[in-house]
Structures are given as structure tokens and as C-alpha cells.
Tab-separated table of C-alpha atoms in Angstrom:
chain	number	residue	atom	x	y	z
A	28	UNK	CA	-73.068	-15.269	-22.497
A	29	UNK	CA	-76.059	-17.575	-22.208
A	30	UNK	CA	-79.545	-16.046	-22.148
A	31	UNK	CA	-82.833	-17.842	-21.479
A	32	UNK	CA	-85.996	-16.205	-22.834
A	33	UNK	CA	-89.323	-17.288	-21.352
A	34	UNK	CA	-92.576	-16.993	-23.319
A	35	UNK	CA	-94.216	-13.838	-21.986
A	36	UNK	CA	-97.012	-11.435	-22.701
A	37	UNK	CA	-95.012	-8.236	-22.805
A	38	UNK	CA	-96.323	-4.727	-22.146
A	39	UNK	CA	-94.783	-1.325	-21.632
A	40	UNK	CA	-93.376	1.926	-22.914
A	41	UNK	CA	-89.759	2.349	-23.992
A	42	UNK	CA	-87.461	4.843	-25.589
A	43	UNK	CA	-86.072	3.507	-28.856
A	44	UNK	CA	-82.338	2.797	-28.885
A	45	UNK	CA	-80.408	5.577	-30.592
A	46	UNK	CA	-79.562	5.006	-34.248
A	47	UNK	CA	-76.182	3.373	-34.632
A	48	UNK	CA	-75.997	4.411	-38.304
A	49	UNK	CA	-76.587	8.079	-37.542
A	50	UNK	CA	-74.318	8.088	-34.491
A	51	UNK	CA	-71.363	6.754	-36.486
A	52	UNK	CA	-71.927	9.246	-39.287
A	53	UNK	CA	-72.278	12.121	-36.812
A	54	UNK	CA	-69.032	11.168	-35.052
A	55	UNK	CA	-67.208	11.181	-38.398
A	56	UNK	CA	-68.717	14.545	-39.386
A	57	UNK	CA	-67.838	16.082	-36.010
A	58	UNK	CA	-64.287	14.752	-36.355
A	59	UNK	CA	-63.943	16.614	-39.650
A	60	UNK	CA	-65.505	19.832	-38.300
A	61	UNK	CA	-63.667	22.832	-36.917
A	62	UNK	CA	-64.924	23.675	-33.465
A	63	UNK	CA	-66.966	21.740	-30.941
A	64	UNK	CA	-69.963	19.617	-31.856
A	65	UNK	CA	-72.443	18.189	-29.380
A	66	UNK	CA	-74.149	14.910	-30.275
A	67	UNK	CA	-77.202	14.283	-28.127
A	68	UNK	CA	-78.898	10.909	-27.637
A	69	UNK	CA	-75.879	9.134	-29.097
A	70	UNK	CA	-75.690	5.370	-29.246
A	71	UNK	CA	-72.919	3.975	-27.061
A	72	UNK	CA	-73.010	0.513	-28.634
A	73	UNK	CA	-69.852	-1.383	-29.502
A	74	UNK	CA	-69.550	0.059	-33.008
A	75	UNK	CA	-70.068	3.609	-31.679
A	76	UNK	CA	-67.246	3.148	-29.183
A	77	UNK	CA	-65.045	1.984	-32.056
A	78	UNK	CA	-65.886	5.196	-33.957
A	79	UNK	CA	-65.125	7.298	-30.870
A	80	UNK	CA	-61.689	5.686	-30.547
A	81	UNK	CA	-61.016	6.308	-34.244
A	82	UNK	CA	-61.985	9.969	-33.789
A	83	UNK	CA	-59.474	10.240	-30.941
A	84	UNK	CA	-56.773	8.619	-33.078
A	85	UNK	CA	-57.463	11.269	-35.709
A	86	UNK	CA	-56.700	14.099	-33.277
A	87	UNK	CA	-60.198	14.742	-31.977
A	88	UNK	CA	-61.158	15.278	-28.342
A	89	UNK	CA	-64.236	13.322	-27.259
A	90	UNK	CA	-65.992	13.688	-23.908
A	91	UNK	CA	-68.835	11.324	-22.950
A	92	UNK	CA	-71.500	12.456	-20.492
A	93	UNK	CA	-74.381	9.981	-20.368
A	94	UNK	CA	-75.615	9.743	-23.972
A	95	UNK	CA	-74.111	13.113	-24.963
A	96	UNK	CA	-70.846	13.338	-26.878
A	97	UNK	CA	-68.877	16.580	-26.942
A	98	UNK	CA	-66.475	16.380	-29.860
A	99	UNK	CA	-63.853	19.023	-30.627
A	100	UNK	CA	-62.540	18.445	-34.095
A	101	UNK	CA	-58.816	18.664	-34.755
A	102	UNK	CA	-58.461	16.371	-37.738
A	103	UNK	CA	-54.798	15.384	-37.911
A	104	UNK	CA	-52.513	12.390	-37.778
A	105	UNK	CA	-52.445	12.202	-33.995
A	106	UNK	CA	-51.744	8.519	-34.543
A	107	UNK	CA	-50.931	6.672	-37.743
A	108	UNK	CA	-52.996	3.626	-36.865
A	109	UNK	CA	-56.427	2.765	-35.543
A	110	UNK	CA	-58.741	-0.233	-35.193
A	111	UNK	CA	-62.202	-0.608	-36.735
A	112	UNK	CA	-63.034	-3.692	-34.671
A	113	UNK	CA	-65.759	-5.635	-36.463
A	114	UNK	CA	-67.491	-2.553	-37.849
A	115	UNK	CA	-67.892	-2.700	-41.616
A	116	UNK	CA	-69.257	0.857	-41.687
A	117	UNK	CA	-66.303	2.242	-39.706
A	118	UNK	CA	-63.870	0.587	-42.112
A	119	UNK	CA	-65.639	1.745	-45.257
A	120	UNK	CA	-66.256	5.241	-43.899
A	121	UNK	CA	-62.972	6.086	-42.153
A	122	UNK	CA	-60.611	4.573	-44.762
A	123	UNK	CA	-61.438	7.295	-47.356
A	124	UNK	CA	-61.336	9.919	-44.571
A	125	UNK	CA	-57.861	8.716	-43.516
A	126	UNK	CA	-56.474	9.407	-47.009
A	127	UNK	CA	-57.082	13.126	-46.398
A	128	UNK	CA	-54.216	13.082	-43.883
A	129	UNK	CA	-51.646	12.679	-46.655
A	130	UNK	CA	-49.656	10.180	-44.607
A	131	UNK	CA	-49.766	6.374	-44.516
A	132	UNK	CA	-52.263	5.011	-42.001
A	133	UNK	CA	-52.417	1.463	-40.667
A	134	UNK	CA	-55.968	0.151	-40.045
A	135	UNK	CA	-56.655	-3.085	-38.187
A	136	UNK	CA	-59.876	-4.992	-37.762
A	137	UNK	CA	-61.291	-8.217	-36.447
A	138	UNK	CA	-60.857	-11.226	-38.701
A	139	UNK	CA	-64.609	-11.436	-39.365
A	140	UNK	CA	-64.156	-8.434	-41.668
A	141	UNK	CA	-62.273	-10.733	-44.032
A	142	UNK	CA	-65.623	-12.302	-44.870
A	143	UNK	CA	-67.127	-8.945	-45.810
A	144	UNK	CA	-66.476	-7.145	-49.108
A	145	UNK	CA	-63.882	-4.382	-48.802
A	146	UNK	CA	-62.199	-4.425	-52.198
A	147	UNK	CA	-64.482	-1.706	-53.528
A	148	UNK	CA	-62.763	0.791	-51.202
A	149	UNK	CA	-59.372	0.306	-52.846
A	150	UNK	CA	-60.950	0.278	-56.295
A	151	UNK	CA	-62.635	3.624	-55.600
A	152	UNK	CA	-59.677	5.296	-53.898
A	153	UNK	CA	-57.292	4.229	-56.676
A	154	UNK	CA	-59.305	6.374	-59.089
A	155	UNK	CA	-58.583	9.444	-56.980
A	156	UNK	CA	-54.907	9.111	-56.105
A	157	UNK	CA	-55.059	6.953	-52.961
A	158	UNK	CA	-55.116	3.287	-52.002
A	159	UNK	CA	-56.310	0.887	-49.309
A	160	UNK	CA	-54.347	-2.352	-49.502
A	161	UNK	CA	-55.041	-5.525	-47.540
A	162	UNK	CA	-51.808	-6.334	-45.736
A	163	UNK	CA	-52.261	-9.739	-44.121
A	164	UNK	CA	-54.671	-12.548	-43.352
A	165	UNK	CA	-54.265	-13.642	-39.726
A	166	UNK	CA	-56.303	-13.466	-36.544
A	167	UNK	CA	-56.602	-9.752	-37.187
A	168	UNK	CA	-56.934	-8.220	-40.613
A	169	UNK	CA	-55.015	-5.080	-41.578
A	170	UNK	CA	-54.965	-2.491	-44.335
A	171	UNK	CA	-52.465	0.194	-45.304
A	172	UNK	CA	-54.098	3.414	-46.471
A	173	UNK	CA	-51.863	5.869	-48.291
A	174	UNK	CA	-51.840	8.551	-50.930
A	175	UNK	CA	-53.995	11.625	-50.898
A	176	UNK	CA	-57.605	11.811	-52.048
A	177	UNK	CA	-57.684	14.370	-54.864
A	178	UNK	CA	-61.186	14.165	-56.324
A	179	UNK	CA	-62.073	13.659	-59.974
A	180	UNK	CA	-64.406	11.198	-61.692
A	181	UNK	CA	-65.043	7.899	-59.945
A	182	UNK	CA	-66.960	4.844	-61.127
A	183	UNK	CA	-67.877	2.327	-58.417
A	184	UNK	CA	-70.041	-0.757	-58.091
A	185	UNK	CA	-72.533	-0.532	-55.252
A	186	UNK	CA	-74.395	-3.832	-55.505
A	187	UNK	CA	-72.933	-5.271	-52.292
A	188	UNK	CA	-73.124	-2.240	-50.019
A	189	UNK	CA	-73.607	1.523	-50.069
A	190	UNK	CA	-71.171	2.058	-47.183
A	191	UNK	CA	-68.159	2.651	-49.447
A	192	UNK	CA	-70.162	5.394	-51.166
A	193	UNK	CA	-70.933	6.890	-47.755
A	194	UNK	CA	-67.201	7.084	-47.007
A	195	UNK	CA	-66.508	8.808	-50.309
A	196	UNK	CA	-69.370	11.269	-49.825
A	197	UNK	CA	-67.906	12.216	-46.452
A	198	UNK	CA	-64.289	12.536	-47.598
A	199	UNK	CA	-64.444	14.014	-51.112
A	200	UNK	CA	-65.921	17.407	-50.093
A	201	UNK	CA	-62.547	18.060	-48.401
A	202	UNK	CA	-60.511	17.078	-51.468
A	203	UNK	CA	-58.840	19.816	-53.462
A	204	UNK	CA	-60.723	19.152	-56.708
A	205	UNK	CA	-64.382	18.682	-57.537
A	206	UNK	CA	-65.660	15.128	-57.888
A	207	UNK	CA	-68.278	13.140	-59.757
A	208	UNK	CA	-69.296	9.687	-58.568
A	209	UNK	CA	-71.096	7.223	-60.817
A	210	UNK	CA	-72.486	4.218	-58.969
A	211	UNK	CA	-73.615	1.081	-60.736
A	212	UNK	CA	-76.217	-1.226	-59.154
A	213	UNK	CA	-76.588	0.856	-56.015
A	214	UNK	CA	-77.930	-1.038	-52.990
A	215	UNK	CA	-79.025	0.620	-49.777
A	216	UNK	CA	-80.240	3.806	-51.434
A	217	UNK	CA	-81.988	4.921	-48.261
A	218	UNK	CA	-78.728	4.901	-46.315
A	219	UNK	CA	-77.128	7.135	-48.928
A	220	UNK	CA	-79.990	9.610	-48.470
A	221	UNK	CA	-79.386	9.396	-44.718
A	222	UNK	CA	-75.734	10.330	-45.267
A	223	UNK	CA	-76.545	13.242	-47.563
A	224	UNK	CA	-79.099	14.625	-45.095
A	225	UNK	CA	-76.638	14.460	-42.194
A	226	UNK	CA	-73.836	16.057	-44.215
A	227	UNK	CA	-76.128	18.960	-45.073
A	228	UNK	CA	-76.668	19.572	-41.369
A	229	UNK	CA	-72.890	19.778	-40.910
A	230	UNK	CA	-72.588	22.321	-43.733
A	231	UNK	CA	-71.509	19.991	-46.557
A	232	UNK	CA	-73.503	19.831	-49.791
A	233	UNK	CA	-73.748	16.783	-52.061
A	234	UNK	CA	-75.521	17.330	-55.363
A	235	UNK	CA	-77.518	14.273	-56.335
A	236	UNK	CA	-78.086	14.588	-60.065
A	237	UNK	CA	-80.070	11.356	-60.214
A	238	UNK	CA	-79.944	7.908	-58.642
A	239	UNK	CA	-76.338	6.755	-58.705
A	240	UNK	CA	-74.811	10.026	-59.931
A	241	UNK	CA	-73.432	12.583	-57.484
A	242	UNK	CA	-71.517	15.840	-57.918
A	243	UNK	CA	-69.329	17.025	-55.063
A	244	UNK	CA	-67.638	20.400	-54.860
A	245	UNK	CA	-64.123	20.169	-53.455
A	246	UNK	CA	-62.687	22.540	-50.873
A	247	UNK	CA	-65.778	22.493	-48.647
A	248	UNK	CA	-65.557	22.607	-44.858
A	249	UNK	CA	-67.547	20.917	-42.106
A	250	UNK	CA	-69.208	23.167	-39.538
A	251	UNK	CA	-69.488	22.055	-35.923
A	252	UNK	CA	-73.035	21.875	-34.625
A	253	UNK	CA	-75.363	20.395	-32.043
A	254	UNK	CA	-76.987	17.267	-33.421
A	255	UNK	CA	-79.730	15.000	-32.066
A	256	UNK	CA	-79.644	11.293	-32.978
A	257	UNK	CA	-83.009	9.770	-33.866
A	258	UNK	CA	-84.212	6.497	-32.473
A	259	UNK	CA	-83.091	3.451	-34.415
A	260	UNK	CA	-85.741	1.763	-36.565
A	261	UNK	CA	-83.429	-1.228	-37.088
A	262	UNK	CA	-83.362	-1.978	-33.369
A	263	UNK	CA	-86.965	-0.949	-32.759
A	264	UNK	CA	-88.116	-3.454	-35.411
A	265	UNK	CA	-87.250	-6.292	-33.019
A	266	UNK	CA	-89.357	-4.762	-30.234
A	267	UNK	CA	-92.279	-4.159	-32.590
A	268	UNK	CA	-92.118	-7.748	-33.852
A	269	UNK	CA	-92.059	-9.012	-30.258
A	270	UNK	CA	-95.171	-6.984	-29.426
A	271	UNK	CA	-96.958	-8.251	-32.545
A	272	UNK	CA	-96.313	-11.797	-31.269
A	273	UNK	CA	-97.058	-11.302	-27.611
A	274	UNK	CA	-98.444	-8.122	-26.052
A	275	UNK	CA	-98.261	-4.406	-26.694
A	276	UNK	CA	-95.669	-1.662	-26.748
A	277	UNK	CA	-95.239	2.085	-27.121
A	278	UNK	CA	-91.845	3.173	-28.445
A	279	UNK	CA	-90.768	6.807	-28.095
A	280	UNK	CA	-88.216	8.715	-30.189
A	281	UNK	CA	-89.210	7.153	-33.505
A	282	UNK	CA	-89.846	9.752	-36.174
A	283	UNK	CA	-92.408	9.088	-38.884
A	284	UNK	CA	-90.666	11.398	-41.381
A	285	UNK	CA	-87.297	9.697	-41.009
A	286	UNK	CA	-84.935	8.857	-43.849
A	287	UNK	CA	-84.043	5.558	-42.165
A	288	UNK	CA	-84.902	2.755	-44.621
A	289	UNK	CA	-85.878	0.330	-41.869
A	290	UNK	CA	-88.956	2.382	-41.022
A	291	UNK	CA	-90.502	0.282	-43.813
A	292	UNK	CA	-91.131	-2.307	-41.090
A	293	UNK	CA	-94.387	-0.425	-40.422
A	294	UNK	CA	-95.814	-1.476	-43.790
A	295	UNK	CA	-94.880	-5.102	-43.239
A	296	UNK	CA	-96.434	-5.213	-39.789
A	297	UNK	CA	-99.663	-3.882	-41.270
A	298	UNK	CA	-99.558	-6.509	-44.027
A	299	UNK	CA	-99.118	-9.158	-41.332
A	300	UNK	CA	-102.327	-7.969	-39.617
A	301	UNK	CA	-100.460	-6.114	-36.846
A	302	UNK	CA	-101.394	-2.500	-37.628
A	303	UNK	CA	-99.435	0.199	-35.851
A	304	UNK	CA	-100.420	3.639	-34.665
A	305	UNK	CA	-97.827	6.297	-35.507
A	306	UNK	CA	-97.720	9.801	-34.049
A	307	UNK	CA	-95.053	12.445	-34.545
A	308	UNK	CA	-92.418	10.833	-32.319
A	309	UNK	CA	-93.752	7.479	-31.143
A	310	UNK	CA	-95.253	4.210	-32.320
A	311	UNK	CA	-97.844	1.984	-30.636
A	312	UNK	CA	-98.512	-1.647	-31.513
A	313	UNK	CA	-100.697	-4.318	-29.919
A	314	UNK	CA	-100.875	-8.002	-30.787
A	315	UNK	CA	-103.858	-8.457	-33.129
A	316	UNK	CA	-106.906	-10.384	-32.003
A	317	UNK	CA	-106.852	-12.421	-35.200
A	318	UNK	CA	-104.057	-14.532	-36.635
A	319	UNK	CA	-100.911	-12.976	-38.006
A	320	UNK	CA	-100.811	-13.316	-41.794
A	321	UNK	CA	-97.934	-14.322	-44.020
A	322	UNK	CA	-96.369	-11.462	-45.993
A	323	UNK	CA	-93.919	-10.694	-48.789
A	324	UNK	CA	-91.034	-8.257	-48.373
A	325	UNK	CA	-88.165	-7.053	-50.566
A	326	UNK	CA	-85.113	-6.661	-48.311
A	327	UNK	CA	-82.808	-5.280	-51.006
A	328	UNK	CA	-82.617	-1.843	-49.386
A	329	UNK	CA	-83.337	-2.957	-45.797
A	330	UNK	CA	-81.394	-6.179	-45.204
A	331	UNK	CA	-81.278	-5.598	-41.442
A	332	UNK	CA	-85.046	-6.124	-41.305
A	333	UNK	CA	-84.762	-9.726	-42.479
A	334	UNK	CA	-83.947	-11.179	-39.007
A	335	UNK	CA	-86.830	-9.560	-37.059
A	336	UNK	CA	-89.218	-10.258	-39.923
A	337	UNK	CA	-88.100	-13.890	-40.001
A	338	UNK	CA	-89.013	-14.100	-36.302
A	339	UNK	CA	-92.395	-12.545	-37.059
A	340	UNK	CA	-93.002	-14.827	-40.051
A	341	UNK	CA	-92.263	-17.904	-37.941
A	342	UNK	CA	-95.534	-17.219	-36.099
A	343	UNK	CA	-97.640	-16.164	-39.107
A	344	UNK	CA	-100.222	-18.352	-40.764
A	345	UNK	CA	-98.906	-19.444	-44.137
A	346	UNK	CA	-95.591	-18.956	-45.895
A	347	UNK	CA	-93.888	-15.572	-45.911
A	348	UNK	CA	-91.355	-14.652	-48.589
A	349	UNK	CA	-88.424	-12.286	-48.162
A	350	UNK	CA	-86.787	-11.319	-51.458
A	351	UNK	CA	-83.465	-9.573	-52.066
A	352	UNK	CA	-81.502	-11.558	-49.500
A	353	UNK	CA	-78.178	-11.568	-51.357
A	354	UNK	CA	-76.730	-8.959	-48.971
A	355	UNK	CA	-77.462	-11.164	-45.963
A	356	UNK	CA	-74.482	-13.299	-46.940
A	357	UNK	CA	-71.976	-10.523	-46.176
A	358	UNK	CA	-72.999	-9.443	-42.692
A	359	UNK	CA	-71.475	-10.569	-39.380
A	360	UNK	CA	-72.611	-14.029	-40.416
A	361	UNK	CA	-74.235	-15.464	-43.513
A	362	UNK	CA	-77.563	-14.460	-42.043
A	363	UNK	CA	-79.765	-16.340	-44.482
A	364	UNK	CA	-78.058	-19.664	-43.777
A	365	UNK	CA	-77.794	-19.015	-40.045
A	366	UNK	CA	-81.485	-18.103	-39.785
A	367	UNK	CA	-82.327	-21.311	-41.635
A	368	UNK	CA	-80.070	-23.381	-39.382
A	369	UNK	CA	-81.080	-21.927	-36.011
A	370	UNK	CA	-84.809	-21.645	-36.674
A	371	UNK	CA	-84.785	-25.299	-37.745
A	372	UNK	CA	-83.717	-26.100	-34.163
A	373	UNK	CA	-87.028	-24.659	-32.940
A	374	UNK	CA	-89.231	-26.296	-35.551
A	375	UNK	CA	-89.397	-23.553	-38.180
A	376	UNK	CA	-88.677	-24.453	-41.784
A	377	UNK	CA	-86.928	-21.846	-43.926
A	378	UNK	CA	-86.263	-22.552	-47.602
A	379	UNK	CA	-83.501	-20.634	-49.372
A	380	UNK	CA	-82.716	-19.914	-52.986
A	381	UNK	CA	-80.043	-17.561	-54.297
A	382	UNK	CA	-82.107	-14.457	-53.554
A	383	UNK	CA	-85.225	-15.628	-51.704
A	384	UNK	CA	-86.108	-16.829	-48.230
A	385	UNK	CA	-89.412	-18.607	-47.565
A	386	UNK	CA	-90.445	-18.919	-43.924
A	387	UNK	CA	-93.128	-21.483	-43.152
A	388	UNK	CA	-95.102	-20.195	-40.191
A	389	UNK	CA	-96.571	-22.241	-37.383
A	390	UNK	CA	-95.911	-23.034	-33.739
A	391	UNK	CA	-92.368	-22.956	-32.441
A	392	UNK	CA	-91.353	-26.224	-30.788
A	393	UNK	CA	-88.462	-25.461	-28.500
A	394	UNK	CA	-86.519	-28.517	-27.416
A	395	UNK	CA	-83.806	-29.096	-24.831
A	396	UNK	CA	-80.933	-27.978	-27.063
A	397	UNK	CA	-79.887	-24.292	-27.187
A	398	UNK	CA	-79.700	-22.100	-30.275
A	399	UNK	CA	-76.622	-20.102	-31.249
A	400	UNK	CA	-76.109	-16.442	-32.142
A	401	UNK	CA	-73.042	-17.046	-34.367
A	402	UNK	CA	-71.464	-13.796	-33.115
A	403	UNK	CA	-74.211	-11.868	-34.950
A	404	UNK	CA	-76.186	-9.326	-32.946
A	405	UNK	CA	-79.256	-9.441	-35.174
A	406	UNK	CA	-79.419	-13.236	-35.080
A	407	UNK	CA	-79.379	-13.162	-31.267
A	408	UNK	CA	-82.185	-10.602	-31.178
A	409	UNK	CA	-84.276	-12.451	-33.779
A	410	UNK	CA	-84.109	-15.665	-31.769
A	411	UNK	CA	-85.100	-13.809	-28.599
A	412	UNK	CA	-88.098	-12.231	-30.346
A	413	UNK	CA	-89.275	-15.581	-31.679
A	414	UNK	CA	-88.981	-17.037	-28.173
A	415	UNK	CA	-91.416	-14.503	-26.710
A	416	UNK	CA	-94.264	-16.576	-28.120
A	417	UNK	CA	-92.749	-20.069	-28.138
A	418	UNK	CA	-94.037	-23.193	-26.377
A	419	UNK	CA	-91.307	-23.177	-23.701
A	420	UNK	CA	-88.172	-21.219	-22.679
A	421	UNK	CA	-85.402	-20.864	-25.265
A	422	UNK	CA	-81.683	-20.793	-24.449
A	423	UNK	CA	-79.488	-18.620	-26.669
A	424	UNK	CA	-75.728	-19.155	-26.576
A	425	UNK	CA	-73.347	-16.315	-27.438
A	426	UNK	CA	-75.962	-13.629	-26.848
A	427	UNK	CA	-73.402	-11.028	-25.724
A	428	UNK	CA	-72.977	-9.990	-29.363
A	429	UNK	CA	-76.086	-7.753	-29.061
A	430	UNK	CA	-73.689	-5.143	-27.619
A	431	UNK	CA	-72.533	-4.390	-31.177
A	432	UNK	CA	-75.696	-2.405	-31.902
A	433	UNK	CA	-78.138	-2.641	-28.974
A	434	UNK	CA	-76.415	-3.278	-25.611
A	435	UNK	CA	-79.624	-2.753	-23.615
A	436	UNK	CA	-81.716	-5.177	-25.666
A	437	UNK	CA	-82.235	-7.838	-22.996
A	438	UNK	CA	-82.662	-5.190	-20.291
A	439	UNK	CA	-85.371	-3.559	-22.400
A	440	UNK	CA	-87.145	-6.901	-22.784
A	441	UNK	CA	-87.098	-7.222	-19.008
A	442	UNK	CA	-88.607	-3.741	-18.673
A	443	UNK	CA	-91.464	-4.970	-20.866
A	444	UNK	CA	-92.097	-7.844	-18.465
A	445	UNK	CA	-90.296	-10.584	-20.392
A	446	UNK	CA	-88.606	-13.089	-18.104
A	447	UNK	CA	-84.958	-13.102	-19.156
A	448	UNK	CA	-82.257	-15.028	-17.308
A	449	UNK	CA	-78.736	-13.909	-18.138
A	450	UNK	CA	-75.794	-16.168	-17.330
A	451	UNK	CA	-72.482	-14.409	-17.888
């Protein structure tokens, strides 16, 4: 899909997209619960639909009514195979859960998952009586999960992602024995807190002794409940950056007391001279009268903020620095290199080192050639945000990938008055 974004002064009021991270975790928790759970304000993005199909494969009944999911848990081997699509979280979360079935399960995924680290799942499961073996390397990638998760003491490395830990925290409470997890070099600490908070709401208790050390009582049970999904700070960050560049916006359903790590975007916007007004459930931001200022940001625990902040930094006066970019290499694309490559097409210089990105701000000079999303939803959205305040319209090729996390992104830009031409 080709999308053309015209420079526009945007203005309006929107509801934030529902959190993909929380929706996926809630679907997994409801799948493991006895009884019927209702998930309100659920995301229906591509990854969420993958999780819904996995839940069905695991014996669960799922009914969709608007943005409400009614999930009746019946965790069983209804099928002995399922697909995780391109969702790294679904793979890392449902693989440990699948070992609770006590029967071999075949998991398939899109080949892009081969570029993302998965070996830590097998390394962790092997310590507790199960395994997750890569079966082949073709157009689709496949794993065979077998054995039975028993609990015990596990030592894992978390420097690349916290998602494997999330899967273990969801599965081990149902193991027969108690567990202790020691995590070295834990990245994404905020997402672990998000998981623990959600599990508590579904009746499962994780004891965090200290950072990187968790005790989990075995033999627990999930309790079905009604759950409301917060707005997604990861997706909202793109809208806030767009408003800081060109206009004003009010975003509803964003909670100031959230555990979502990407709410840290508020601090960066303020540093960039785009102060925001935050009330209990909404955020307001208007483009500042003065120039946007360069900023520094450590993305170690919020790597998904790097793309919208790169778009913001491209318009700031001076050079902005984003540290902790090592995890950008293992997303849907190598985001650091792709941001450097595609922003260079519109006159923005980005310098990269092993762990640092420097964005030299200025005026975007859009030419006749298009830019490319590289099948990465956050790259497509970052380019669209940057284009809102460019010198001329920008054409983005492959923009359909936004459906992975934020299907309504371009529609929402149109609601804010941005001229968007979509060519399917």
C-alpha cells in the first residue's frame, strides 16, 4: 500500500488506540482462566488477531463484539499446532504456555521471526523439563514445543528482551512445583511490571524479591474477570510527536498512573520544548511557539519510542541523541539502520554507533523518490509523522504494515485534518 502524507497543521481530539501489549497479555490470561472473561476496549490489530486465533487453538471460545472480547477459557489441546504470525510477543509468551498441555505442539511463524532472538525460550524451558526447538528455516519458521513445564530454579539472560520472562511468569504459576527465576541483564523492566500487574488482576501472584529475581508459587489458578485495556502510549507517542511538529491534539484514554514504559515520552516532549498537559485520563499538546529543542533519551527500556522520537528530533534545533539502541536491531527491521537510511532520503542525517543514534535536526527536504516502511509498522508511522511538517508531500511505500499494531493510524491522521491519500 502506498500512502502520501501532505504537510498539514493538524488539530482535533482522539481516543488513544488500545494497548497492544496489554491486549495480548489479557487474551493469554483469559485463555488460562476458568470461566468467562470480558476484555473491554481491546486492540484488534494484527498481533491481537494472532493471539485470538492462538486462544481458539488452545480450546478457548472467543466472541468479538466491536472492541469487546468475550473469552471462555477451556485450556486444552484443541489443536496441536498454531501460528504466531510475525508476533515476537505471541511466540515468547505462548510457547511456555503450550508446554503446560503436556503434549507436543507445533508452532509456525513468519520468516521475519528468524531475525529475532528466540533461543532464550528453549534455554529457559530446558531448565524446567520442557523444550522449544527450531525445526526448519524456510519461508515459514517452525518450532516444536514438548515436555511439561515443572517449575524449579531458572537462570535466564534478559538483555535482548523481557518477553521470554513474561511468558514464564504467565506459565509457571500453573506448574506443579514452585519456581524461582533469576534474570541477568534484564531489559524492558517496565513491561515486566506491566505483566505482574495484569496477572494480579487475574488472581495470579508473582513475588518480586528484587530486580531480576522472582518467586512463583506453583499450583495457582487464573480467575476469569472483566478487564479494561488502557490506551496505548506506544501508539499515542506518534500522535503526540505529530502535534508537537504541526498543530494540537487531545488524546483520551491515556492514564497518567500507567505502568506502560512508553509514557516516558511525556518527559522527552517537555525537554524538547513541547510541554504537555496531563489530566487523569487524557493528554493535551500544542505545537510550541518557539523552536523545538534537541534532547537526549535512553531507549533501553522503551525501544519503541525511538521511531517517533527520531521523527520529532528531525525537526528540532540541534542534535538529539538516543542511547540504548541495541534492541532496535531485533525488531521487525533493524530499526536503527532503517531510520538512518530512510530519513537520509528526506534530508535528515542520522549517525549511528553500536549503542547510540544522533539525529541532526533541520528542515526536511522531500524529493520525488518515495521512502519505504521495510515491513515495519513503527517505521511507517515515524515517516508519516515527520512528513506532517515537511516541505512537500511524502510518499511512503509498504505502509500497510501499520495494521500490526495500529490499523487506524492513517484514518486517525485524517480525523485530525491531515491530508492522507491511500492507494491500495
